[in-house]
Amino acid sequence: YRAKSLGKGRYTLFDQEMYEQTLRLTQLESELHYALEHREFELYYQPIVSLTTDQLAGFEALIRWKNPKRGFISPIEFIPLAEDTGLIVAVGDWVLREACQQLTDWLQKFPEAANLKMSINLASHQIREPDLLDKLDAILAETGVNGSSIRLEITESTLMDQGEQTIAKLAQLRARNIQLSIDDFGQGYSSLSYLHRFPINILKIDRAFVSQMSDGGENIEIVRTITMLAHTLNMSVVAEGVETEQQVEILKKLGCEFGQGYLFSHPLTASAAEQAIANSIQAIVI
Ligand code: C2E
Ligand code: MG
Ligand code: MG
Ligand code: MG
């Protein structure tokens, strides 16, 4: 490439970095194809806890990629790439089916946990996909999951990007009793005056606000305001990234219904999550 013509060894640092970045992305893309075919993905499940009852309310399914050569690759790295290449549709289909199948298995094993909800992240590509509803219907029928047991998480920017068509799509999801969450709320640029037009059930407050809440801090007021806004719009609130008891105390005072974060649990393997369900049922019975 061009910098090379300047003479042997005369790559600028910038070119070298760009080259390496491009190479890495190209390799990752083909490895992503391979990973799908060879089942290198796995779902982890992070507990979401009711702050009113302190009980397990559900899980968020979070994808993990264990690549034999590179080791663990974070979704923060490969999900955007999967979005750019369109591979997210195939990856997302796998996630939907896997998470629903897992929920069915758990509900069959633990009838007492009938209210458990499974939250699943949906990329903006997936919302735009014309097939989404047909696929979801097929997955729900195949796995026997009720729409009301799943929550689809959509980021704020996805919501705001897409206008009338998205609203129609969301309404069709709601018609199946599927619950809808806004993910990472506060990170993007929502038009607050638009929020009421979306048929959303749950608002997840971005971890950046939660982690910087301390007594008397400004972020408390932000979280308070977001919670009040959500309640006004008949939405429940999940606080993301809860890491300390102090945060739980504040969130409870603010009337936030649910918490998720390392204080309660890191994302768990399927078998560890199953153990968490078993434990929570025991806790209720005793
Ligand atoms: P997200 O949907 O906002 O998921 C929450 C992220 O916060 C997860 O990171 C989780 O491990 C992390 N987290 C949870 N509690 C804490 C805490 O107390 N402190 C801190 N520092 N972090 C916490 P993860 O699993 O690395 O996922 C990152 C993002 O990748 C997700 O953010 C989501 O946007 C995306 N993602 C993950 N799985 C999927 C998927 O199946 N489909 C799609 N489209 N996106 C996914
Ligand atoms: Mg999420
Ligand atoms: Mg989030
Ligand atoms: Mg996030």
PDB file of N, CA and C in Angstrom, residues 29-121:
ATOM      1  N   GLU A  29     -13.912 -11.196  11.007  1.00  0.00           N
ATOM      2  CA  GLU A  29     -15.147 -11.411  10.261  1.00  0.00           C
ATOM      3  C   GLU A  29     -15.248 -12.851   9.767  1.00  0.00           C
ATOM      4  N   SER A  30     -14.161 -13.360   9.211  1.00  0.00           N
ATOM      5  CA  SER A  30     -14.261 -14.732   8.709  1.00  0.00           C
ATOM      6  C   SER A  30     -14.327 -15.722   9.873  1.00  0.00           C
ATOM      7  N   GLU A  31     -13.698 -15.362  10.977  1.00  0.00           N
ATOM      8  CA  GLU A  31     -13.772 -16.237  12.140  1.00  0.00           C
ATOM      9  C   GLU A  31     -15.166 -16.255  12.765  1.00  0.00           C
ATOM     10  N   LEU A  32     -15.865 -15.135  12.604  1.00  0.00           N
ATOM     11  CA  LEU A  32     -17.235 -15.040  13.106  1.00  0.00           C
ATOM     12  C   LEU A  32     -18.145 -16.012  12.346  1.00  0.00           C
ATOM     13  N   HIS A  33     -17.963 -16.071  11.024  1.00  0.00           N
ATOM     14  CA  HIS A  33     -18.672 -17.057  10.199  1.00  0.00           C
ATOM     15  C   HIS A  33     -18.410 -18.465  10.717  1.00  0.00           C
ATOM     16  N   TYR A  34     -17.143 -18.724  10.888  1.00  0.00           N
ATOM     17  CA  TYR A  34     -16.710 -20.047  11.330  1.00  0.00           C
ATOM     18  C   TYR A  34     -17.308 -20.374  12.705  1.00  0.00           C
ATOM     19  N   ALA A  35     -17.291 -19.369  13.582  1.00  0.00           N
ATOM     20  CA  ALA A  35     -17.758 -19.571  14.955  1.00  0.00           C
ATOM     21  C   ALA A  35     -19.223 -19.993  14.986  1.00  0.00           C
ATOM     22  N   LEU A  36     -20.006 -19.378  14.106  1.00  0.00           N
ATOM     23  CA  LEU A  36     -21.434 -19.712  14.050  1.00  0.00           C
ATOM     24  C   LEU A  36     -21.627 -21.172  13.667  1.00  0.00           C
ATOM     25  N   GLU A  37     -20.866 -21.600  12.679  1.00  0.00           N
ATOM     26  CA  GLU A  37     -21.010 -22.981  12.204  1.00  0.00           C
ATOM     27  C   GLU A  37     -20.474 -23.990  13.212  1.00  0.00           C
ATOM     28  N   HIS A  38     -19.485 -23.569  13.973  1.00  0.00           N
ATOM     29  CA  HIS A  38     -18.824 -24.521  14.867  1.00  0.00           C
ATOM     30  C   HIS A  38     -19.167 -24.328  16.333  1.00  0.00           C
ATOM     31  N   ARG A  39     -20.244 -23.602  16.566  1.00  0.00           N
ATOM     32  CA  ARG A  39     -20.774 -23.481  17.938  1.00  0.00           C
ATOM     33  C   ARG A  39     -19.749 -22.988  18.947  1.00  0.00           C
ATOM     34  N   GLU A  40     -19.077 -21.924  18.605  1.00  0.00           N
ATOM     35  CA  GLU A  40     -18.124 -21.357  19.564  1.00  0.00           C
ATOM     36  C   GLU A  40     -18.771 -20.333  20.498  1.00  0.00           C
ATOM     37  N   PHE A  41     -20.048 -20.042  20.260  1.00  0.00           N
ATOM     38  CA  PHE A  41     -20.738 -19.084  21.120  1.00  0.00           C
ATOM     39  C   PHE A  41     -21.397 -19.797  22.295  1.00  0.00           C
ATOM     40  N   GLU A  42     -21.520 -19.033  23.370  1.00  0.00           N
ATOM     41  CA  GLU A  42     -22.192 -19.573  24.549  1.00  0.00           C
ATOM     42  C   GLU A  42     -22.954 -18.425  25.200  1.00  0.00           C
ATOM     43  N   LEU A  43     -24.100 -18.718  25.785  1.00  0.00           N
ATOM     44  CA  LEU A  43     -24.796 -17.666  26.520  1.00  0.00           C
ATOM     45  C   LEU A  43     -24.479 -17.775  28.003  1.00  0.00           C
ATOM     46  N   TYR A  44     -24.207 -16.618  28.600  1.00  0.00           N
ATOM     47  CA  TYR A  44     -24.122 -16.505  30.047  1.00  0.00           C
ATOM     48  C   TYR A  44     -25.391 -15.794  30.496  1.00  0.00           C
ATOM     49  N   TYR A  45     -25.712 -15.931  31.775  1.00  0.00           N
ATOM     50  CA  TYR A  45     -26.971 -15.385  32.267  1.00  0.00           C
ATOM     51  C   TYR A  45     -26.706 -14.578  33.526  1.00  0.00           C
ATOM     52  N   GLN A  46     -27.016 -13.284  33.475  1.00  0.00           N
ATOM     53  CA  GLN A  46     -26.792 -12.455  34.668  1.00  0.00           C
ATOM     54  C   GLN A  46     -28.117 -12.217  35.400  1.00  0.00           C
ATOM     55  N   PRO A  47     -28.155 -12.551  36.685  1.00  0.00           N
ATOM     56  CA  PRO A  47     -29.387 -12.361  37.454  1.00  0.00           C
ATOM     57  C   PRO A  47     -29.848 -10.901  37.481  1.00  0.00           C
ATOM     58  N   ILE A  48     -31.153 -10.726  37.421  1.00  0.00           N
ATOM     59  CA  ILE A  48     -31.789  -9.425  37.662  1.00  0.00           C
ATOM     60  C   ILE A  48     -32.650  -9.632  38.910  1.00  0.00           C
ATOM     61  N   VAL A  49     -32.462  -8.753  39.901  1.00  0.00           N
ATOM     62  CA  VAL A  49     -33.030  -8.972  41.223  1.00  0.00           C
ATOM     63  C   VAL A  49     -34.101  -7.924  41.509  1.00  0.00           C
ATOM     64  N   SER A  50     -35.188  -8.363  42.125  1.00  0.00           N
ATOM     65  CA  SER A  50     -36.218  -7.419  42.550  1.00  0.00           C
ATOM     66  C   SER A  50     -35.718  -6.665  43.780  1.00  0.00           C
ATOM     67  N   LEU A  51     -35.748  -5.343  43.746  1.00  0.00           N
ATOM     68  CA  LEU A  51     -35.297  -4.564  44.900  1.00  0.00           C
ATOM     69  C   LEU A  51     -36.418  -4.421  45.926  1.00  0.00           C
ATOM     70  N   THR A  52     -37.633  -4.826  45.556  1.00  0.00           N
ATOM     71  CA  THR A  52     -38.724  -4.783  46.533  1.00  0.00           C
ATOM     72  C   THR A  52     -38.791  -6.081  47.334  1.00  0.00           C
ATOM     73  N   THR A  53     -38.477  -7.227  46.705  1.00  0.00           N
ATOM     74  CA  THR A  53     -38.546  -8.499  47.440  1.00  0.00           C
ATOM     75  C   THR A  53     -37.173  -9.129  47.659  1.00  0.00           C
ATOM     76  N   ASP A  54     -36.137  -8.560  47.085  1.00  0.00           N
ATOM     77  CA  ASP A  54     -34.775  -9.125  47.119  1.00  0.00           C
ATOM     78  C   ASP A  54     -34.696 -10.495  46.452  1.00  0.00           C
ATOM     79  N   GLN A  55     -35.685 -10.834  45.635  1.00  0.00           N
ATOM     80  CA  GLN A  55     -35.663 -12.142  45.001  1.00  0.00           C
ATOM     81  C   GLN A  55     -35.249 -12.082  43.531  1.00  0.00           C
ATOM     82  N   LEU A  56     -34.806 -13.225  43.064  1.00  0.00           N
ATOM     83  CA  LEU A  56     -34.417 -13.348  41.662  1.00  0.00           C
ATOM     84  C   LEU A  56     -35.642 -13.104  40.769  1.00  0.00           C
ATOM     85  N   ALA A  57     -35.525 -12.154  39.861  1.00  0.00           N
ATOM     86  CA  ALA A  57     -36.661 -11.844  38.985  1.00  0.00           C
ATOM     87  C   ALA A  57     -36.453 -12.393  37.574  1.00  0.00           C
ATOM     88  N   GLY A  58     -35.209 -12.570  37.199  1.00  0.00           N
ATOM     89  CA  GLY A  58     -34.938 -13.068  35.851  1.00  0.00           C
ATOM     90  C   GLY A  58     -33.460 -12.992  35.542  1.00  0.00           C
ATOM     91  N   PHE A  59     -33.168 -13.146  34.252  1.00  0.00           N
ATOM     92  CA  PHE A  59     -31.781 -13.107  33.795  1.00  0.00           C
ATOM     93  C   PHE A  59     -31.678 -12.294  32.518  1.00  0.00           C
ATOM     94  N   GLU A  60     -30.513 -11.687  32.318  1.00  0.00           N
ATOM     95  CA  GLU A  60     -30.196 -11.166  30.993  1.00  0.00           C
ATOM     96  C   GLU A  60     -29.223 -12.138  30.333  1.00  0.00           C
ATOM     97  N   ALA A  61     -29.568 -12.565  29.121  1.00  0.00           N
ATOM     98  CA  ALA A  61     -28.689 -13.447  28.356  1.00  0.00           C
ATOM     99  C   ALA A  61     -27.601 -12.609  27.702  1.00  0.00           C
ATOM    100  N   LEU A  62     -26.341 -12.999  27.927  1.00  0.00           N
ATOM    101  CA  LEU A  62     -25.203 -12.245  27.381  1.00  0.00           C
ATOM    102  C   LEU A  62     -24.293 -13.201  26.620  1.00  0.00           C
ATOM    103  N   ILE A  63     -24.036 -12.879  25.382  1.00  0.00           N
ATOM    104  CA  ILE A  63     -23.289 -13.808  24.535  1.00  0.00           C
ATOM    105  C   ILE A  63     -21.796 -13.774  24.853  1.00  0.00           C
ATOM    106  N   ARG A  64     -21.181 -14.935  24.751  1.00  0.00           N
ATOM    107  CA  ARG A  64     -19.733 -15.080  24.937  1.00  0.00           C
ATOM    108  C   ARG A  64     -19.169 -15.841  23.750  1.00  0.00           C
ATOM    109  N   TRP A  65     -17.999 -15.423  23.322  1.00  0.00           N
ATOM    110  CA  TRP A  65     -17.340 -16.114  22.209  1.00  0.00           C
ATOM    111  C   TRP A  65     -16.005 -16.644  22.686  1.00  0.00           C
ATOM    112  N   LYS A  66     -15.917 -17.975  22.708  1.00  0.00           N
ATOM    113  CA  LYS A  66     -14.645 -18.594  23.069  1.00  0.00           C
ATOM    114  C   LYS A  66     -14.008 -19.128  21.798  1.00  0.00           C
ATOM    115  N   ASN A  67     -13.026 -18.394  21.332  1.00  0.00           N
ATOM    116  CA  ASN A  67     -12.345 -18.736  20.095  1.00  0.00           C
ATOM    117  C   ASN A  67     -11.100 -19.554  20.441  1.00  0.00           C
ATOM    118  N   PRO A  68     -10.962 -20.735  19.805  1.00  0.00           N
ATOM    119  CA  PRO A  68      -9.840 -21.615  20.172  1.00  0.00           C
ATOM    120  C   PRO A  68      -8.470 -20.935  20.030  1.00  0.00           C
ATOM    121  N   LYS A  69      -8.319 -20.070  19.049  1.00  0.00           N
ATOM    122  CA  LYS A  69      -7.018 -19.428  18.855  1.00  0.00           C
ATOM    123  C   LYS A  69      -6.831 -18.175  19.706  1.00  0.00           C
ATOM    124  N   ARG A  70      -7.868 -17.334  19.722  1.00  0.00           N
ATOM    125  CA  ARG A  70      -7.721 -16.033  20.379  1.00  0.00           C
ATOM    126  C   ARG A  70      -8.169 -16.022  21.828  1.00  0.00           C
ATOM    127  N   GLY A  71      -8.837 -17.088  22.223  1.00  0.00           N
ATOM    128  CA  GLY A  71      -9.384 -17.079  23.569  1.00  0.00           C
ATOM    129  C   GLY A  71     -10.707 -16.341  23.615  1.00  0.00           C
ATOM    130  N   PHE A  72     -10.978 -15.735  24.747  1.00  0.00           N
ATOM    131  CA  PHE A  72     -12.248 -15.056  24.957  1.00  0.00           C
ATOM    132  C   PHE A  72     -12.302 -13.722  24.199  1.00  0.00           C
ATOM    133  N   ILE A  73     -13.348 -13.507  23.447  1.00  0.00           N
ATOM    134  CA  ILE A  73     -13.519 -12.219  22.767  1.00  0.00           C
ATOM    135  C   ILE A  73     -14.794 -11.570  23.299  1.00  0.00           C
ATOM    136  N   SER A  74     -14.678 -10.335  23.737  1.00  0.00           N
ATOM    137  CA  SER A  74     -15.805  -9.633  24.358  1.00  0.00           C
ATOM    138  C   SER A  74     -16.870  -9.269  23.330  1.00  0.00           C
ATOM    139  N   PRO A  75     -18.138  -9.346  23.723  1.00  0.00           N
ATOM    140  CA  PRO A  75     -19.200  -8.911  22.803  1.00  0.00           C
ATOM    141  C   PRO A  75     -19.050  -7.434  22.416  1.00  0.00           C
ATOM    142  N   ILE A  76     -18.413  -6.659  23.288  1.00  0.00           N
ATOM    143  CA  ILE A  76     -18.210  -5.243  22.967  1.00  0.00           C
ATOM    144  C   ILE A  76     -17.367  -5.120  21.705  1.00  0.00           C
ATOM    145  N   GLU A  77     -16.511  -6.122  21.487  1.00  0.00           N
ATOM    146  CA  GLU A  77     -15.661  -6.115  20.304  1.00  0.00           C
ATOM    147  C   GLU A  77     -16.364  -6.717  19.080  1.00  0.00           C
ATOM    148  N   PHE A  78     -17.033  -7.860  19.257  1.00  0.00           N
ATOM    149  CA  PHE A  78     -17.518  -8.520  18.044  1.00  0.00           C
ATOM    150  C   PHE A  78     -18.963  -8.201  17.669  1.00  0.00           C
ATOM    151  N   ILE A  79     -19.782  -7.735  18.612  1.00  0.00           N
ATOM    152  CA  ILE A  79     -21.166  -7.399  18.238  1.00  0.00           C
ATOM    153  C   ILE A  79     -21.207  -6.241  17.223  1.00  0.00           C
ATOM    154  N   PRO A  80     -20.450  -5.153  17.457  1.00  0.00           N
ATOM    155  CA  PRO A  80     -20.460  -4.071  16.448  1.00  0.00           C
ATOM    156  C   PRO A  80     -19.994  -4.565  15.070  1.00  0.00           C
ATOM    157  N   LEU A  81     -19.008  -5.449  15.076  1.00  0.00           N
ATOM    158  CA  LEU A  81     -18.522  -6.000  13.815  1.00  0.00           C
ATOM    159  C   LEU A  81     -19.596  -6.862  13.155  1.00  0.00           C
ATOM    160  N   ALA A  82     -20.272  -7.663  13.968  1.00  0.00           N
ATOM    161  CA  ALA A  82     -21.357  -8.489  13.442  1.00  0.00           C
ATOM    162  C   ALA A  82     -22.466  -7.606  12.877  1.00  0.00           C
ATOM    163  N   GLU A  83     -22.661  -6.446  13.497  1.00  0.00           N
ATOM    164  CA  GLU A  83     -23.669  -5.509  12.979  1.00  0.00           C
ATOM    165  C   GLU A  83     -23.241  -4.962  11.625  1.00  0.00           C
ATOM    166  N   ASP A  84     -21.984  -4.558  11.532  1.00  0.00           N
ATOM    167  CA  ASP A  84     -21.488  -3.967  10.283  1.00  0.00           C
ATOM    168  C   ASP A  84     -21.561  -4.949   9.120  1.00  0.00           C
ATOM    169  N   THR A  85     -21.328  -6.219   9.411  1.00  0.00           N
ATOM    170  CA  THR A  85     -21.268  -7.210   8.338  1.00  0.00           C
ATOM    171  C   THR A  85     -22.624  -7.865   8.089  1.00  0.00           C
ATOM    172  N   GLY A  86     -23.621  -7.543   8.910  1.00  0.00           N
ATOM    173  CA  GLY A  86     -24.933  -8.171   8.748  1.00  0.00           C
ATOM    174  C   GLY A  86     -25.019  -9.552   9.391  1.00  0.00           C
ATOM    175  N   LEU A  87     -23.877 -10.050   9.865  1.00  0.00           N
ATOM    176  CA  LEU A  87     -23.880 -11.370  10.509  1.00  0.00           C
ATOM    177  C   LEU A  87     -24.688 -11.382  11.803  1.00  0.00           C
ATOM    178  N   ILE A  88     -24.975 -10.191  12.303  1.00  0.00           N
ATOM    179  CA  ILE A  88     -25.725 -10.097  13.559  1.00  0.00           C
ATOM    180  C   ILE A  88     -27.072 -10.792  13.458  1.00  0.00           C
ATOM    181  N   VAL A  89     -27.636 -10.846  12.252  1.00  0.00           N
ATOM    182  CA  VAL A  89     -28.947 -11.487  12.119  1.00  0.00           C
ATOM    183  C   VAL A  89     -28.840 -12.973  12.463  1.00  0.00           C
ATOM    184  N   ALA A  90     -27.831 -13.620  11.906  1.00  0.00           N
ATOM    185  CA  ALA A  90     -27.643 -15.049  12.196  1.00  0.00           C
ATOM    186  C   ALA A  90     -27.250 -15.258  13.656  1.00  0.00           C
ATOM    187  N   VAL A  91     -26.353 -14.410  14.152  1.00  0.00           N
ATOM    188  CA  VAL A  91     -25.943 -14.518  15.554  1.00  0.00           C
ATOM    189  C   VAL A  91     -27.153 -14.271  16.463  1.00  0.00           C
ATOM    190  N   GLY A  92     -27.917 -13.232  16.126  1.00  0.00           N
ATOM    191  CA  GLY A  92     -29.090 -12.874  16.927  1.00  0.00           C
ATOM    192  C   GLY A  92     -30.153 -13.961  16.929  1.00  0.00           C
ATOM    193  N   ASP A  93     -30.343 -14.614  15.799  1.00  0.00           N
ATOM    194  CA  ASP A  93     -31.293 -15.740  15.734  1.00  0.00           C
ATOM    195  C   ASP A  93     -30.868 -16.842  16.694  1.00  0.00           C
ATOM    196  N   TRP A  94     -29.564 -17.116  16.661  1.00  0.00           N
ATOM    197  CA  TRP A  94     -29.043 -18.157  17.554  1.00  0.00           C
ATOM    198  C   TRP A  94     -29.302 -17.779  19.013  1.00  0.00           C
ATOM    199  N   VAL A  95     -29.032 -16.517  19.357  1.00  0.00           N
ATOM    200  CA  VAL A  95     -29.217 -16.060  20.740  1.00  0.00           C
ATOM    201  C   VAL A  95     -30.686 -16.209  21.157  1.00  0.00           C
ATOM    202  N   LEU A  96     -31.594 -15.769  20.293  1.00  0.00           N
ATOM    203  CA  LEU A  96     -33.028 -15.843  20.624  1.00  0.00           C
ATOM    204  C   LEU A  96     -33.456 -17.286  20.891  1.00  0.00           C
ATOM    205  N   ARG A  97     -33.062 -18.173  19.995  1.00  0.00           N
ATOM    206  CA  ARG A  97     -33.487 -19.566  20.127  1.00  0.00           C
ATOM    207  C   ARG A  97     -32.874 -20.212  21.371  1.00  0.00           C
ATOM    208  N   GLU A  98     -31.583 -19.979  21.551  1.00  0.00           N
ATOM    209  CA  GLU A  98     -30.862 -20.569  22.694  1.00  0.00           C
ATOM    210  C   GLU A  98     -31.449 -20.080  24.030  1.00  0.00           C
ATOM    211  N   ALA A  99     -31.681 -18.765  24.129  1.00  0.00           N
ATOM    212  CA  ALA A  99     -32.191 -18.203  25.388  1.00  0.00           C
ATOM    213  C   ALA A  99     -33.602 -18.722  25.663  1.00  0.00           C
ATOM    214  N   CYS A 100     -34.425 -18.834  24.635  1.00  0.00           N
ATOM    215  CA  CYS A 100     -35.795 -19.335  24.826  1.00  0.00           C
ATOM    216  C   CYS A 100     -35.779 -20.809  25.211  1.00  0.00           C
ATOM    217  N   GLN A 101     -34.930 -21.577  24.546  1.00  0.00           N
ATOM    218  CA  GLN A 101     -34.847 -23.001  24.870  1.00  0.00           C
ATOM    219  C   GLN A 101     -34.388 -23.195  26.317  1.00  0.00           C
ATOM    220  N   GLN A 102     -33.415 -22.376  26.722  1.00  0.00           N
ATOM    221  CA  GLN A 102     -32.916 -22.455  28.090  1.00  0.00           C
ATOM    222  C   GLN A 102     -34.016 -22.119  29.098  1.00  0.00           C
ATOM    223  N   LEU A 103     -34.780 -21.085  28.786  1.00  0.00           N
ATOM    224  CA  LEU A 103     -35.861 -20.696  29.697  1.00  0.00           C
ATOM    225  C   LEU A 103     -36.873 -21.827  29.833  1.00  0.00           C
ATOM    226  N   THR A 104     -37.239 -22.441  28.710  1.00  0.00           N
ATOM    227  CA  THR A 104     -38.179 -23.565  28.760  1.00  0.00           C
ATOM    228  C   THR A 104     -37.647 -24.690  29.638  1.00  0.00           C
ATOM    229  N   ASP A 105     -36.369 -25.018  29.460  1.00  0.00           N
ATOM    230  CA  ASP A 105     -35.783 -26.084  30.279  1.00  0.00           C
ATOM    231  C   ASP A 105     -35.916 -25.751  31.761  1.00  0.00           C
ATOM    232  N   TRP A 106     -35.585 -24.512  32.103  1.00  0.00           N
ATOM    233  CA  TRP A 106     -35.643 -24.112  33.511  1.00  0.00           C
ATOM    234  C   TRP A 106     -37.072 -24.125  34.044  1.00  0.00           C
ATOM    235  N   LEU A 107     -37.999 -23.621  33.255  1.00  0.00           N
ATOM    236  CA  LEU A 107     -39.385 -23.563  33.744  1.00  0.00           C
ATOM    237  C   LEU A 107     -39.963 -24.972  33.896  1.00  0.00           C
ATOM    238  N   GLN A 108     -39.496 -25.902  33.081  1.00  0.00           N
ATOM    239  CA  GLN A 108     -39.956 -27.283  33.252  1.00  0.00           C
ATOM    240  C   GLN A 108     -39.374 -27.892  34.524  1.00  0.00           C
ATOM    241  N   LYS A 109     -38.099 -27.587  34.794  1.00  0.00           N
ATOM    242  CA  LYS A 109     -37.467 -28.113  36.008  1.00  0.00           C
ATOM    243  C   LYS A 109     -37.994 -27.460  37.272  1.00  0.00           C
ATOM    244  N   PHE A 110     -38.323 -26.170  37.156  1.00  0.00           N
ATOM    245  CA  PHE A 110     -38.712 -25.393  38.342  1.00  0.00           C
ATOM    246  C   PHE A 110     -40.053 -24.703  38.094  1.00  0.00           C
ATOM    247  N   PRO A 111     -41.154 -25.427  38.232  1.00  0.00           N
ATOM    248  CA  PRO A 111     -42.468 -24.820  37.991  1.00  0.00           C
ATOM    249  C   PRO A 111     -42.722 -23.623  38.920  1.00  0.00           C
ATOM    250  N   GLU A 112     -42.052 -23.627  40.090  1.00  0.00           N
ATOM    251  CA  GLU A 112     -42.223 -22.513  41.047  1.00  0.00           C
ATOM    252  C   GLU A 112     -41.673 -21.209  40.480  1.00  0.00           C
ATOM    253  N   ALA A 113     -40.817 -21.315  39.470  1.00  0.00           N
ATOM    254  CA  ALA A 113     -40.151 -20.129  38.921  1.00  0.00           C
ATOM    255  C   ALA A 113     -40.878 -19.606  37.681  1.00  0.00           C
ATOM    256  N   ALA A 114     -42.189 -19.853  37.622  1.00  0.00           N
ATOM    257  CA  ALA A 114     -42.960 -19.517  36.412  1.00  0.00           C
ATOM    258  C   ALA A 114     -42.878 -18.036  36.025  1.00  0.00           C
ATOM    259  N   ASN A 115     -42.587 -17.177  37.028  1.00  0.00           N
ATOM    260  CA  ASN A 115     -42.540 -15.742  36.718  1.00  0.00           C
ATOM    261  C   ASN A 115     -41.195 -15.236  36.230  1.00  0.00           C
ATOM    262  N   LEU A 116     -40.246 -16.134  36.166  1.00  0.00           N
ATOM    263  CA  LEU A 116     -38.894 -15.756  35.743  1.00  0.00           C
ATOM    264  C   LEU A 116     -38.921 -15.161  34.328  1.00  0.00           C
ATOM    265  N   LYS A 117     -38.223 -14.047  34.156  1.00  0.00           N
ATOM    266  CA  LYS A 117     -38.173 -13.408  32.838  1.00  0.00           C
ATOM    267  C   LYS A 117     -36.782 -13.554  32.216  1.00  0.00           C
ATOM    268  N   MET A 118     -36.760 -13.734  30.921  1.00  0.00           N
ATOM    269  CA  MET A 118     -35.488 -13.813  30.199  1.00  0.00           C
ATOM    270  C   MET A 118     -35.343 -12.558  29.334  1.00  0.00           C
ATOM    271  N   SER A 119     -34.311 -11.772  29.635  1.00  0.00           N
ATOM    272  CA  SER A 119     -34.047 -10.574  28.830  1.00  0.00           C
ATOM    273  C   SER A 119     -33.028 -10.899  27.748  1.00  0.00           C
ATOM    274  N   ILE A 120     -33.327 -10.456  26.534  1.00  0.00           N
ATOM    275  CA  ILE A 120     -32.478 -10.770  25.386  1.00  0.00           C
ATOM    276  C   ILE A 120     -32.179  -9.479  24.618  1.00  0.00           C
ATOM    277  N   ASN A 121     -30.902  -9.255  24.340  1.00  0.00           N
ATOM    278  CA  ASN A 121     -30.526  -8.039  23.609  1.00  0.00           C
ATOM    279  C   ASN A 121     -30.848  -8.171  22.124  1.00  0.00           C
TER     280      ASN A 121
END
